[in-house]
Short mmCIF file of C-alpha atoms in Angstrom, two decimals:
data_model
loop_
_atom_site.label_atom_id
_atom_site.label_comp_id
_atom_site.label_asym_id
_atom_site.label_seq_id
_atom_site.Cartn_x
_atom_site.Cartn_y
_atom_site.Cartn_z
CA MET B 1 -12.47 -11.76 11.30
CA GLU B 2 -15.39 -14.10 11.30
CA ILE B 3 -18.15 -14.80 8.65
CA ASP B 4 -21.66 -15.02 9.90
CA SER B 5 -22.98 -18.33 8.89
CA LYS B 6 -26.59 -17.03 9.14
CA LYS B 7 -25.73 -14.46 6.45
CA CYS B 8 -23.24 -16.15 4.22
CA VAL B 9 -24.65 -17.71 1.04
CA GLY B 10 -21.34 -19.40 0.07
CA CYS B 11 -20.95 -17.24 -3.08
CA GLY B 12 -17.21 -17.47 -2.70
CA ASN B 13 -16.62 -13.93 -3.78
CA CYS B 14 -14.50 -13.09 -0.74
CA VAL B 15 -12.14 -16.06 -1.26
CA PRO B 16 -9.77 -14.42 -3.76
CA VAL B 17 -10.22 -11.00 -2.09
CA CYS B 18 -8.31 -12.15 1.03
CA PRO B 19 -4.63 -10.99 0.77
CA MET B 20 -3.64 -13.99 2.82
CA GLY B 21 -5.78 -16.64 1.09
CA ALA B 22 -7.32 -17.25 4.55
CA ILE B 23 -10.89 -17.69 3.33
CA TYR B 24 -12.37 -20.90 1.78
CA VAL B 25 -15.75 -22.24 1.13
CA ASP B 26 -16.42 -25.16 3.60
CA THR B 27 -18.06 -27.88 1.51
CA ALA B 28 -19.62 -29.36 4.62
CA THR B 29 -21.56 -26.25 5.46
CA ASN B 30 -21.55 -24.41 2.06
CA ARG B 31 -20.43 -21.32 3.78
CA SER B 32 -17.29 -19.28 3.60
CA THR B 33 -14.99 -19.76 6.51
CA VAL B 34 -11.83 -18.04 7.86
CA ASN B 35 -8.71 -19.91 8.73
CA GLN B 36 -7.98 -17.99 11.91
CA ASP B 37 -4.26 -18.94 11.92
CA ALA B 38 -3.91 -17.44 8.40
CA CYS B 39 -6.08 -14.42 8.92
CA VAL B 40 -4.02 -11.28 9.71
CA GLU B 41 -7.13 -9.07 10.60
CA CYS B 42 -6.51 -6.59 7.78
CA TYR B 43 -10.28 -6.23 7.39
CA THR B 44 -9.99 -6.19 3.62
CA CYS B 45 -12.92 -8.53 3.27
CA SER B 46 -15.28 -6.57 5.49
CA ARG B 47 -14.14 -3.08 4.46
CA ALA B 48 -13.37 -3.33 0.71
CA MET B 49 -16.25 -5.41 -0.56
CA SER B 50 -19.51 -3.54 -1.30
CA LYS B 51 -22.62 -4.87 0.53
CA GLU B 52 -26.00 -5.47 -0.98
CA ARG B 53 -27.87 -6.46 2.25
CA LEU B 54 -29.91 -9.09 0.33
CA ASN B 55 -32.08 -11.70 2.10
CA PRO B 56 -29.88 -14.76 2.83
CA PRO B 57 -32.54 -17.48 2.75
CA LEU B 58 -33.95 -16.24 -0.55
CA LEU B 59 -30.51 -15.93 -2.03
CA ARG B 60 -29.56 -19.43 -1.00
CA MET B 61 -32.69 -20.74 -2.58
CA ILE B 62 -32.06 -19.04 -5.82
CA ARG B 63 -28.48 -20.22 -5.87
CA GLY B 64 -29.69 -23.82 -5.11
CA VAL B 65 -31.94 -23.79 -8.08
CA LEU B 66 -29.24 -22.42 -10.32
CA LYS B 67 -26.74 -24.96 -9.06
CA MET B 68 -29.24 -27.87 -9.85
CA LEU B 69 -29.50 -26.51 -13.35
CA ARG B 70 -25.78 -26.40 -13.55
CA LEU B 71 -25.98 -22.67 -13.97
CA ARG B 72 -23.96 -20.06 -12.04
CA PHE B 73 -24.90 -16.40 -11.61
CA GLU B 74 -21.79 -14.20 -12.31
CA PRO B 75 -21.85 -11.50 -9.68
CA GLU B 76 -19.78 -8.31 -9.59
CA PRO B 77 -16.59 -9.77 -8.05
CA ASP B 78 -16.13 -7.19 -5.23
CA VAL B 79 -19.58 -7.60 -3.67
CA CYS B 80 -20.70 -9.61 -0.50
CA PRO B 81 -24.46 -9.92 -1.22
CA THR B 82 -25.35 -10.14 2.51
CA GLY B 83 -22.65 -8.28 4.43
CA ALA B 84 -21.63 -11.40 6.11
CA HIS B 85 -18.05 -10.45 7.37
CA THR B 86 -18.16 -9.78 10.95
CA PRO B 87 -15.08 -8.27 12.82
CA GLN B 88 -14.24 -9.84 16.15
CA GLU B 89 -13.34 -8.03 19.22
CA LEU B 90 -9.63 -8.54 19.24
CA THR B 91 -7.54 -9.11 22.38
CA TRP B 92 -3.83 -9.18 23.20
CA PRO B 93 -1.80 -10.45 21.42
CA ARG B 94 -4.03 -11.10 18.46
CA ILE B 95 -4.70 -7.27 18.28
CA VAL B 96 -1.24 -6.66 16.97
CA ARG B 97 -2.19 -8.45 13.75
CA ARG B 98 -4.68 -5.67 12.93
CA ALA B 99 -2.28 -2.86 14.07
CA PHE B 100 0.25 -4.10 11.51
CA SER B 101 -2.13 -5.20 8.80
CA ASP B 102 -5.01 -2.77 8.61
CA PRO B 103 -3.75 0.55 7.12
CA GLN B 104 -6.63 2.43 8.59
CA VAL B 105 -5.50 1.71 12.14
CA PRO B 106 -2.90 4.22 13.43
CA HIS B 107 -0.10 2.89 15.48
CA GLU B 108 0.05 4.43 18.96
CA SER B 109 3.92 4.65 18.54
CA THR B 110 3.76 6.77 15.32
CA GLY B 111 0.39 8.43 15.21
CA VAL B 112 0.55 7.52 11.63
CA THR B 113 -1.63 4.99 9.75
CA GLY B 114 0.34 2.16 8.19
CA ARG B 115 3.20 0.08 9.35
CA GLY B 116 6.05 2.47 9.60
CA THR B 117 6.95 6.12 10.30
CA GLU B 118 6.98 9.13 7.87
CA GLU B 119 10.60 8.09 7.08
CA VAL B 120 12.05 10.57 4.57
CA LYS B 121 8.72 11.76 3.47
CA THR B 122 8.99 14.54 5.87
CA ASN B 123 12.76 14.65 6.00
CA ASP B 124 12.64 18.25 4.78
CA LEU B 125 11.06 19.09 8.20
CA THR B 126 12.44 16.38 10.57
CA ASN B 127 15.98 16.06 9.21
CA ARG B 128 15.73 12.40 10.35
CA VAL B 129 18.24 11.11 7.68
CA LYS B 130 21.12 13.55 7.32
CA GLU B 131 23.72 13.87 4.62
CA GLY B 132 26.14 10.95 4.75
CA GLU B 133 23.50 8.79 6.43
CA VAL B 134 21.17 6.06 5.10
CA GLY B 135 17.77 5.33 6.46
CA PHE B 136 16.90 1.70 5.65
CA THR B 137 13.40 0.24 5.61
CA ILE B 138 13.39 -3.54 5.58
CA GLU B 139 9.86 -4.69 4.94
CA PHE B 140 8.69 -8.28 5.58
CA GLY B 141 5.71 -10.11 4.09
CA ARG B 142 4.78 -7.98 1.19
CA PRO B 143 3.25 -8.56 -1.28
CA GLY B 144 0.73 -11.18 -0.17
CA VAL B 145 3.03 -13.50 1.67
CA GLY B 146 2.71 -12.30 5.26
CA VAL B 147 5.20 -12.76 8.11
CA HIS B 148 5.44 -14.04 11.71
CA PHE B 149 7.42 -12.01 14.27
CA LYS B 150 9.77 -15.00 14.75
CA ASP B 151 11.12 -14.36 11.21
CA ILE B 152 11.45 -10.60 11.88
CA GLN B 153 13.37 -11.56 15.09
CA LYS B 154 16.02 -13.55 13.09
CA MET B 155 16.72 -10.53 10.94
CA ILE B 156 16.99 -8.16 13.95
CA TYR B 157 19.44 -10.46 15.74
CA ALA B 158 21.59 -10.45 12.50
CA LEU B 159 21.58 -6.68 12.31
CA VAL B 160 22.07 -5.77 16.06
CA PRO B 161 25.97 -6.41 15.94
CA LEU B 162 26.26 -3.89 12.99
CA PRO B 163 26.65 -0.18 13.58
CA VAL B 164 23.06 0.58 13.10
CA THR B 165 20.47 2.58 15.05
CA PHE B 166 16.87 1.33 15.13
CA GLU B 167 14.08 3.95 14.71
CA LYS B 168 12.50 4.14 18.20
CA LYS B 169 9.20 5.31 16.78
CA ASN B 170 8.86 2.36 14.53
CA PRO B 171 5.93 0.07 15.52
CA VAL B 172 8.29 -3.11 15.51
CA TYR B 173 10.65 -1.28 17.90
CA THR B 174 7.88 -0.64 20.29
CA LEU B 175 7.52 -4.43 20.77
CA PHE B 176 11.20 -4.86 21.74
CA SER B 177 11.37 -6.25 25.35
CA ASP B 178 15.20 -5.73 25.20
CA PRO B 179 16.23 -2.88 22.86
CA VAL B 180 19.89 -3.54 23.35
CA LYS B 181 19.70 -7.17 22.21
CA GLY B 182 16.87 -6.42 19.86
CA THR B 183 14.63 -9.02 21.36
CA ILE B 184 10.91 -8.99 20.51
CA ARG B 185 8.51 -9.70 23.31
CA GLU B 186 7.79 -13.41 23.44
CA ASP B 187 3.91 -13.19 23.61
CA VAL B 188 3.60 -11.85 20.06
CA MET B 189 6.25 -14.14 18.39
CA ASN B 190 3.84 -16.42 16.76
CA GLU B 191 1.40 -13.68 15.54
CA LYS B 192 1.08 -13.36 11.77
CA LEU B 193 0.96 -10.02 10.00
CA LEU B 194 0.39 -8.84 6.57
CA SER B 195 3.63 -6.97 6.65
CA ALA B 196 5.99 -5.10 8.96
CA ILE B 197 8.74 -2.75 8.46
CA LEU B 198 11.96 -2.42 10.37
CA GLU B 199 13.58 0.99 10.20
CA LEU B 200 17.22 1.64 10.99
CA LYS B 201 19.96 4.17 10.26
CA THR B 202 23.60 3.79 9.49
CA THR B 203 26.25 5.70 7.64
CA ILE B 204 26.68 5.44 3.81
CA ALA B 205 30.08 3.73 4.38
CA HIS B 206 28.29 0.90 6.37
CA ALA B 207 25.36 0.62 3.95
CA PRO B 208 27.03 -2.27 1.84
CA GLU B 209 27.56 -4.22 4.98
CA VAL B 210 23.92 -3.90 6.09
CA LEU B 211 22.74 -4.89 2.69
CA ARG B 212 25.04 -7.95 2.69
CA VAL B 213 23.63 -9.14 6.02
CA VAL B 214 20.02 -8.58 4.93
CA LYS B 215 20.46 -10.44 1.70
CA GLU B 216 22.20 -13.35 3.49
CA VAL B 217 19.44 -13.74 6.15
CA ALA B 218 16.43 -13.15 3.70
CA PRO B 219 16.48 -16.67 2.05
CA THR B 220 16.44 -18.31 5.49
CA LEU B 221 13.06 -16.75 6.39
CA ASN B 222 9.68 -17.98 5.43
CA THR B 223 8.65 -14.70 3.82
CA ILE B 224 9.63 -12.11 1.26
CA ILE B 225 11.73 -9.04 2.06
CA THR B 226 11.73 -5.59 0.28
CA ILE B 227 14.56 -3.20 0.98
CA GLY B 228 14.37 0.62 0.83
CA ALA B 229 17.27 2.98 1.36
CA ALA B 230 16.99 6.71 1.69
CA THR B 231 19.34 9.55 2.04
CA ARG B 232 19.67 13.26 2.17
CA CYS B 233 20.75 15.06 -1.03
CA ASP B 234 23.23 18.00 -1.19
CA ALA B 235 22.62 21.55 -2.42
CA LYS B 236 22.66 20.36 -6.08
CA GLY B 237 20.26 17.47 -5.47
CA ASP B 238 23.02 14.89 -5.71
CA ASN B 239 23.83 12.12 -3.19
CA LYS B 240 26.59 9.62 -2.61
CA LEU B 241 24.28 6.59 -2.15
CA GLU B 242 23.10 6.12 -5.63
CA PRO B 243 26.56 5.82 -7.21
CA LEU B 244 27.43 3.46 -4.33
CA PHE B 245 24.51 1.20 -5.14
CA ILE B 246 25.36 1.14 -8.83
CA ARG B 247 28.95 0.19 -8.00
CA GLU B 248 27.56 -2.57 -5.76
CA GLY B 249 25.46 -3.88 -8.67
CA TYR B 250 21.99 -2.84 -7.49
CA ASN B 251 19.56 -1.61 -10.16
CA VAL B 252 18.03 1.48 -8.46
CA PHE B 253 15.68 3.29 -10.73
CA ARG B 254 12.57 3.77 -8.72
CA GLY B 255 11.93 5.55 -5.53
CA LYS B 256 10.39 8.40 -3.54
CA THR B 257 11.82 11.93 -4.09
CA ASN B 258 11.20 14.52 -1.39
CA ALA B 259 10.99 17.73 -3.16
CA GLY B 260 11.81 19.75 -0.04
CA LEU B 261 8.82 22.06 -0.10
CA GLY B 262 8.00 21.47 3.60
CA ARG B 263 8.25 24.40 6.07
CA ARG B 264 8.04 24.51 9.94
CA SER B 265 6.15 27.79 10.13
CA VAL B 266 3.82 28.94 7.33
CA THR B 267 1.19 31.54 6.66
CA PRO B 268 -2.09 29.71 6.69
CA ALA B 269 -3.33 28.85 3.14
CA ALA B 270 -6.19 31.00 1.91
CA MET Q 1 4.75 4.13 5.02
CA THR Q 2 6.52 2.39 2.08
CA ASN Q 3 3.15 2.01 0.47
CA THR Q 4 4.36 3.13 -2.88
CA LEU Q 5 8.05 2.45 -2.86
CA HIS Q 6 8.09 -1.25 -4.03
CA ARG Q 7 5.85 -1.31 -7.07
CA PHE Q 8 6.94 -4.25 -9.27
CA GLY Q 9 8.03 -3.77 -12.84
CA GLU Q 10 10.85 -2.94 -15.27
CA PRO Q 11 11.55 0.77 -15.69
CA GLU Q 12 9.45 1.08 -18.95
CA THR Q 13 6.40 -0.04 -17.04
CA PHE Q 14 6.36 3.19 -15.01
CA ARG Q 15 5.96 5.49 -17.86
CA ASP Q 16 2.35 6.25 -16.84
CA ASP Q 17 2.77 6.08 -13.01
CA PHE Q 18 3.51 9.11 -10.90
CA VAL Q 19 2.34 9.25 -7.29
CA ILE Q 20 2.61 12.57 -5.39
CA PHE Q 21 2.02 12.92 -1.63
CA GLY Q 22 1.34 16.19 0.23
CA MET Q 23 2.15 15.46 3.77
CA ALA Q 24 2.40 17.32 7.18
CA ALA Q 25 4.79 16.12 9.70
CA GLN Q 26 3.50 14.76 13.04
CA GLY Q 27 4.18 17.24 15.80
CA ILE Q 28 5.61 19.83 13.47
CA ASN Q 29 3.02 21.15 11.02
CA ASN Q 30 0.09 18.73 11.19
CA LYS Q 31 -2.18 20.76 13.41
CA ASP Q 32 -3.31 23.13 10.74
CA ALA Q 33 -2.89 20.79 7.74
CA LYS Q 34 -6.65 20.61 6.78
CA GLN Q 35 -6.85 23.86 4.79
CA LYS Q 36 -3.53 23.15 3.09
CA LEU Q 37 -4.73 19.69 2.05
CA ILE Q 38 -7.93 21.13 0.76
CA LYS Q 39 -5.86 23.54 -1.36
CA PHE Q 40 -3.56 20.65 -2.46
CA TYR Q 41 -6.66 18.69 -3.49
CA HIS Q 42 -8.14 21.51 -5.56
CA MET Q 43 -4.78 22.19 -7.28
CA ALA Q 44 -4.37 18.45 -8.07
CA MET Q 45 -7.82 18.08 -9.54
CA LYS Q 46 -7.03 20.83 -12.08
CA HIS Q 47 -4.56 18.43 -13.62
CA LYS Q 48 -6.93 15.46 -14.05
CA PRO Q 49 -5.42 12.82 -11.82
CA VAL Q 50 -6.31 9.24 -12.31
CA ASN Q 51 -6.69 8.70 -8.53
CA ILE Q 52 -6.64 10.70 -5.43
CA GLY Q 53 -7.30 9.85 -1.76
CA ASN Q 54 -6.26 9.85 1.83
CA HIS Q 55 -6.45 7.28 4.58
CA HIS Q 56 -10.19 7.49 4.49
CA GLY Q 57 -10.41 6.27 0.90
CA SER Q 58 -9.79 6.97 -2.68
CA LEU Q 59 -11.66 8.20 -5.84
CA TYR Q 60 -13.05 4.69 -6.20
CA ARG Q 61 -15.10 3.55 -3.20
CA THR Q 62 -17.13 0.75 -1.93
CA SER Q 63 -20.78 0.97 -1.11
CA GLU Q 64 -22.54 -0.18 1.99
CA ASN Q 65 -25.88 -0.47 0.31
CA LEU Q 66 -25.20 -1.49 -3.32
CA SER Q 67 -28.21 -1.96 -5.58
CA PRO Q 68 -28.35 -5.58 -7.05
CA LEU Q 69 -28.87 -4.02 -10.40
CA VAL Q 70 -25.07 -3.21 -10.53
CA HIS Q 71 -24.55 -6.86 -11.63
CA TRP Q 72 -26.06 -5.89 -14.89
CA HIS Q 73 -24.97 -2.33 -15.22
CA ARG Q 74 -22.37 -0.65 -13.05
CA VAL Q 75 -20.85 2.83 -13.71
CA ASP Q 76 -18.06 3.98 -11.46
CA GLU Q 77 -16.32 7.04 -12.62
CA GLY Q 78 -15.05 7.99 -9.21
CA ASP Q 79 -16.29 10.17 -6.44
CA PRO Q 80 -14.03 13.22 -6.08
CA GLU Q 81 -16.54 14.89 -3.70
CA ALA Q 82 -16.24 12.06 -1.22
CA VAL Q 83 -12.42 12.51 -1.10
CA LEU Q 84 -12.73 16.23 -0.57
CA ASN Q 85 -15.39 15.78 2.12
CA SER Q 86 -13.18 13.36 3.88
CA ILE Q 87 -10.39 15.78 4.69
CA ASP Q 88 -10.79 16.48 8.29
CA ASP Q 89 -8.91 18.06 11.24
CA LYS Q 90 -6.91 14.79 11.76
CA SER Q 91 -5.89 14.57 8.07
CA ALA Q 92 -2.18 14.87 7.56
CA GLN Q 93 -1.66 13.61 4.00
CA MET Q 94 -3.13 13.26 0.58
CA ALA Q 95 -1.97 11.08 -2.37
CA VAL Q 96 -2.51 12.01 -6.05
CA VAL Q 97 -1.77 9.74 -9.06
CA PHE Q 98 -0.98 11.04 -12.51
CA ASP Q 99 -0.52 9.13 -15.73
CA THR Q 100 1.86 11.48 -17.44
CA ALA Q 101 5.02 13.33 -16.47
CA GLU Q 102 3.55 16.55 -18.02
CA LYS Q 103 0.85 16.58 -15.41
CA LEU Q 104 3.24 15.99 -12.64
CA GLU Q 105 5.45 18.79 -13.72
CA ALA Q 106 2.60 21.26 -14.16
CA PHE Q 107 1.40 20.30 -10.67
CA LEU Q 108 4.90 20.75 -9.13
CA ILE Q 109 5.15 24.25 -10.64
CA GLU Q 110 1.85 25.23 -8.98
CA LEU Q 111 2.85 23.58 -5.63
CA LYS Q 112 6.10 25.52 -5.57
CA GLU Q 113 4.26 28.77 -6.25
CA ALA Q 114 1.56 28.03 -3.70
CA ASP Q 115 4.18 27.37 -1.06
CA LEU Q 116 1.71 25.37 1.12
CA GLY Q 117 4.50 24.26 3.57
CA LEU Q 118 3.54 20.58 3.19
CA SER Q 119 6.24 17.98 2.49
CA VAL Q 120 5.87 16.88 -1.12
CA ASN Q 121 7.01 13.46 -2.26
CA ILE Q 122 7.12 11.98 -5.72
CA SER Q 123 6.97 8.24 -6.08
CA SER Q 124 8.13 7.25 -9.59
CA LEU Q 125 11.29 6.67 -11.55
CA THR Q 126 13.84 8.68 -9.71
CA ASP Q 127 15.42 10.25 -12.82
CA MET Q 128 11.97 11.24 -14.00
CA ALA Q 129 11.09 12.84 -10.69
CA ARG Q 130 14.32 14.72 -10.59
CA LEU Q 131 13.88 16.00 -14.16
CA CYS Q 132 10.28 17.21 -13.30
CA CYS Q 133 11.63 18.87 -10.18
CA LYS Q 134 14.33 20.56 -12.12
CA ASN Q 135 11.89 21.90 -14.72
CA ALA Q 136 9.71 23.19 -11.95
CA GLY Q 137 12.70 24.97 -10.32
CA ILE Q 138 12.94 22.47 -7.46
CA VAL Q 139 16.17 20.85 -6.14
CA ARG Q 140 15.25 17.56 -4.53
CA HIS Q 141 15.83 17.23 -0.73
CA SER Q 142 15.96 13.49 -0.19
CA VAL Q 143 15.58 10.31 -1.95
CA GLY Q 144 14.37 6.80 -0.93
CA TYR Q 145 15.34 4.06 -3.33
CA SER Q 146 13.59 0.74 -3.87
CA MET Q 147 16.12 -2.07 -3.89
CA GLY Q 148 13.66 -4.82 -4.84
CA PHE Q 149 12.44 -8.17 -3.45
CA HIS Q 150 14.67 -10.61 -1.75
CA GLY Q 151 14.37 -13.93 -0.06
CA ASP Q 152 12.26 -16.98 -1.32
CA LEU Q 153 11.01 -15.44 -4.56
CA SER Q 154 9.11 -18.60 -5.34
CA LEU Q 155 6.55 -17.33 -2.90
CA LEU Q 156 5.68 -14.55 -5.42
CA PRO Q 157 3.15 -14.81 -8.24
CA ASP Q 158 3.88 -13.87 -11.86
CA LYS Q 159 4.84 -10.46 -13.01
CA HIS Q 160 1.43 -9.25 -14.24
CA VAL Q 161 -0.17 -10.13 -11.01
CA LEU Q 162 2.63 -8.33 -9.13
CA GLU Q 163 2.42 -5.23 -11.40
CA LEU Q 164 -1.26 -5.02 -10.42
CA SER Q 165 -1.18 -6.01 -6.70
CA THR Q 166 1.96 -3.87 -5.71
CA MET Q 167 0.14 -0.79 -6.73
CA CYS Q 168 -1.42 -0.95 -3.40
CA GLY Q 169 1.57 -1.07 -1.08
CA HIS Q 170 -0.50 -1.73 1.99
CA GLY Q 171 -1.30 -5.13 0.38
CA MET Q 172 -5.13 -4.62 0.13
CA VAL Q 173 -5.20 -5.75 -3.50
CA SER Q 174 -4.63 -9.51 -3.13
CA ASN Q 175 -2.48 -11.49 -5.55
CA ASN Q 176 -5.39 -13.84 -6.05
CA PHE Q 177 -7.87 -11.11 -6.75
CA ALA Q 178 -5.43 -9.44 -9.35
CA LYS Q 179 -5.26 -12.99 -10.95
CA LYS Q 180 -9.04 -13.27 -10.94
CA MET Q 181 -9.35 -9.82 -12.76
CA ILE Q 182 -6.73 -10.89 -15.33
CA ASP Q 183 -8.70 -14.04 -15.97
CA LEU Q 184 -12.03 -12.20 -16.22
CA VAL Q 185 -10.51 -9.88 -18.75
CA LYS Q 186 -8.95 -12.61 -20.90
CA GLU Q 187 -12.13 -14.45 -20.94
CA GLY Q 188 -14.03 -11.37 -22.17
CA ARG Q 189 -16.24 -11.22 -19.03
CA ARG Q 190 -14.94 -7.86 -17.86
CA THR Q 191 -13.41 -4.97 -19.76
CA PRO Q 192 -9.87 -3.83 -18.71
CA LYS Q 193 -11.51 -0.55 -17.41
CA GLU Q 194 -14.05 -2.26 -15.38
CA ALA Q 195 -11.55 -4.66 -13.92
CA ALA Q 196 -9.10 -1.63 -13.11
CA HIS Q 197 -11.86 0.15 -11.32
CA CYS Q 198 -12.79 -2.94 -9.43
CA LEU Q 199 -9.20 -3.32 -8.24
CA SER Q 200 -8.92 0.40 -7.45
CA ARG Q 201 -11.69 0.10 -4.85
CA PHE Q 202 -9.56 -2.13 -2.66
CA CYS Q 203 -6.87 0.40 -2.24
CA VAL Q 204 -7.88 2.58 0.59
CA CYS Q 205 -5.49 5.46 0.27
CA GLY Q 206 -5.70 6.42 -3.33
CA VAL Q 207 -2.32 5.34 -4.59
CA PHE Q 208 -3.56 2.64 -6.96
CA ASN Q 209 -3.15 3.72 -10.62
CA PRO Q 210 -6.33 2.62 -12.52
CA ALA Q 211 -5.04 3.93 -15.77
CA LYS Q 212 -1.93 1.86 -15.49
CA ALA Q 213 -3.95 -1.13 -14.41
CA GLU Q 214 -6.12 -0.76 -17.44
CA ARG Q 215 -3.09 -0.62 -19.73
CA ILE Q 216 -1.60 -3.74 -18.10
CA LEU Q 217 -4.94 -5.70 -18.33
CA GLU Q 218 -5.27 -4.74 -21.99
CA GLU Q 219 -1.77 -5.86 -22.72
CA VAL Q 220 -2.36 -9.17 -20.88
CA ARG Q 221 -5.66 -9.65 -22.70
CA LYS Q 222 -3.89 -9.46 -26.02
CA GLY Q 223 -1.15 -11.78 -24.77
CA GLU Q 224 1.55 -9.03 -25.00
#
C-alpha cells in the first residue's frame, strides 16, 4: 500500500487504523507514510475508511490556519478526507502478504476467502474430522501482532516428527517446497503476514502431545499463537476431547458448534 | 476461517454474543447456495440481529463519497438492503450476530424447520450453544474449541482493547483503533454507540458485535 503524497493532507486518521501500526505521519513532509516492511497489504486503510474526495490543497490550507491558531478540527475517525490510499500492483513474493492478510481475497488453494479452509464448519458435509480425531488450527500473528513465515517454519519443523497430518488445502501447505520435511519455500520466508493458520489432524490420544509441542515452541517465536481444536461428536452430541482438555488443565468454554444441518442433496429453497 | 473462534474475554463477557454462520461446502453444495442464503437472510432478519453480513460487507459499511457534513451529524443505523443485494452466485456463506440466547434459539428452531441444507455453525459459549441446540431439537455434530492465546503475551494490549479488536477475527479492527475509540468515549467526544458503529465498519464480514462493543465501551467509560 502507498499513500499518494499529492492527496494526503497529513490528518493522521489512518495511523491508528492500520492493524500493523505501519502508517506514520512523516514530520519532514507532513504526509502519512507507509513502512513497507511492516505493511502486510491487508488493505484495511484503503477499504475500510470512508472517503470524502475533498480538495487536498484547500484542506491543507485550512489545516495550516487551524494549526497556527493551535486549533485542531476533530474529524470522524474512520474517514480519509481525500482518498489518498493507493494500492500497489503486487508481485511475487510480496503478493502472498495480501493473500494471507486481506480477508476479501480468496486463496486459490481453498476457494475460500480468509486464511484457512472450512475446517469443521462444513464437517457435517465433508466429514473432514471424524470421531476419535482432532483437527487443530494453529494460528500465528493474531491479534494485531503479525508473523513472518520464518516463525511459522519453526513450528512446522517441531510438529513434523509427531503423528500428524497437515491439511493439504490449507494455504500455508501450498507453500511447502518439501511436504515430507515441512519446508516452506525460501523466497517467501521473510514475508510478513497479518496472520496465518496451520491446519493439521491427529488422534485424540495424541492431542496432548501436539499441544505440549505447540506450547513449548510458542514462546520462542516473535509472535502470538492461538490454538483451536475441533472434533466430531457422537450421536448424543458428546465428545471425548472436552473431558480430555479439562483433565489437562485447559479452560475450554468457547468455540464453534456445528449444528449438523447440512445436507448433500436438497430440494431447492422456495 | 477461525474468524470468530478466538474472541477474547472471560465467560461472562459472552452473555450477549452469539454468531451464527450459514455455509455451503465448496464442491458439495455451494453451486446453488444463493437462494438458500437469501432465505437464511430473511429468516435471520425476523429475529433482529445486531449485525449480519458476508464477505462483501456487513450491516455497517464505508462510503466512497461521504459528505463532509457527517463530521457534525452522522447517522448510521445499518444498511440491511446492501447485505441482501450483495448475495450473489458466488456467495457461500452468511454470518449473523445476535445479542441474546433467546434470539439464537428461535432462529435455530426456524432453521431446523426450513431444512435449507446449509451447514449451520454457532460461535459462542459452547454450553450455551449446546443448550440452544437441544431446545431446538438439534444434536450438535462437531465442536471446535478455542484454547486461547500462547507465546509472548507481552505483545498483546489490555483486555478491553482485546475484547473489542478480537471481535473481528480477520484482524481488521486494529488494537490501536480500538484504543482510540475507548479514549474518545472516555473523554466524552463520542458516545459508546457511535464508537461501536465506527468499529463495526472495519469488520468486512459482519461478525463484529456492535451491541457488545457498546456495552464494553459503556463499562470502560464508567471505569467498571
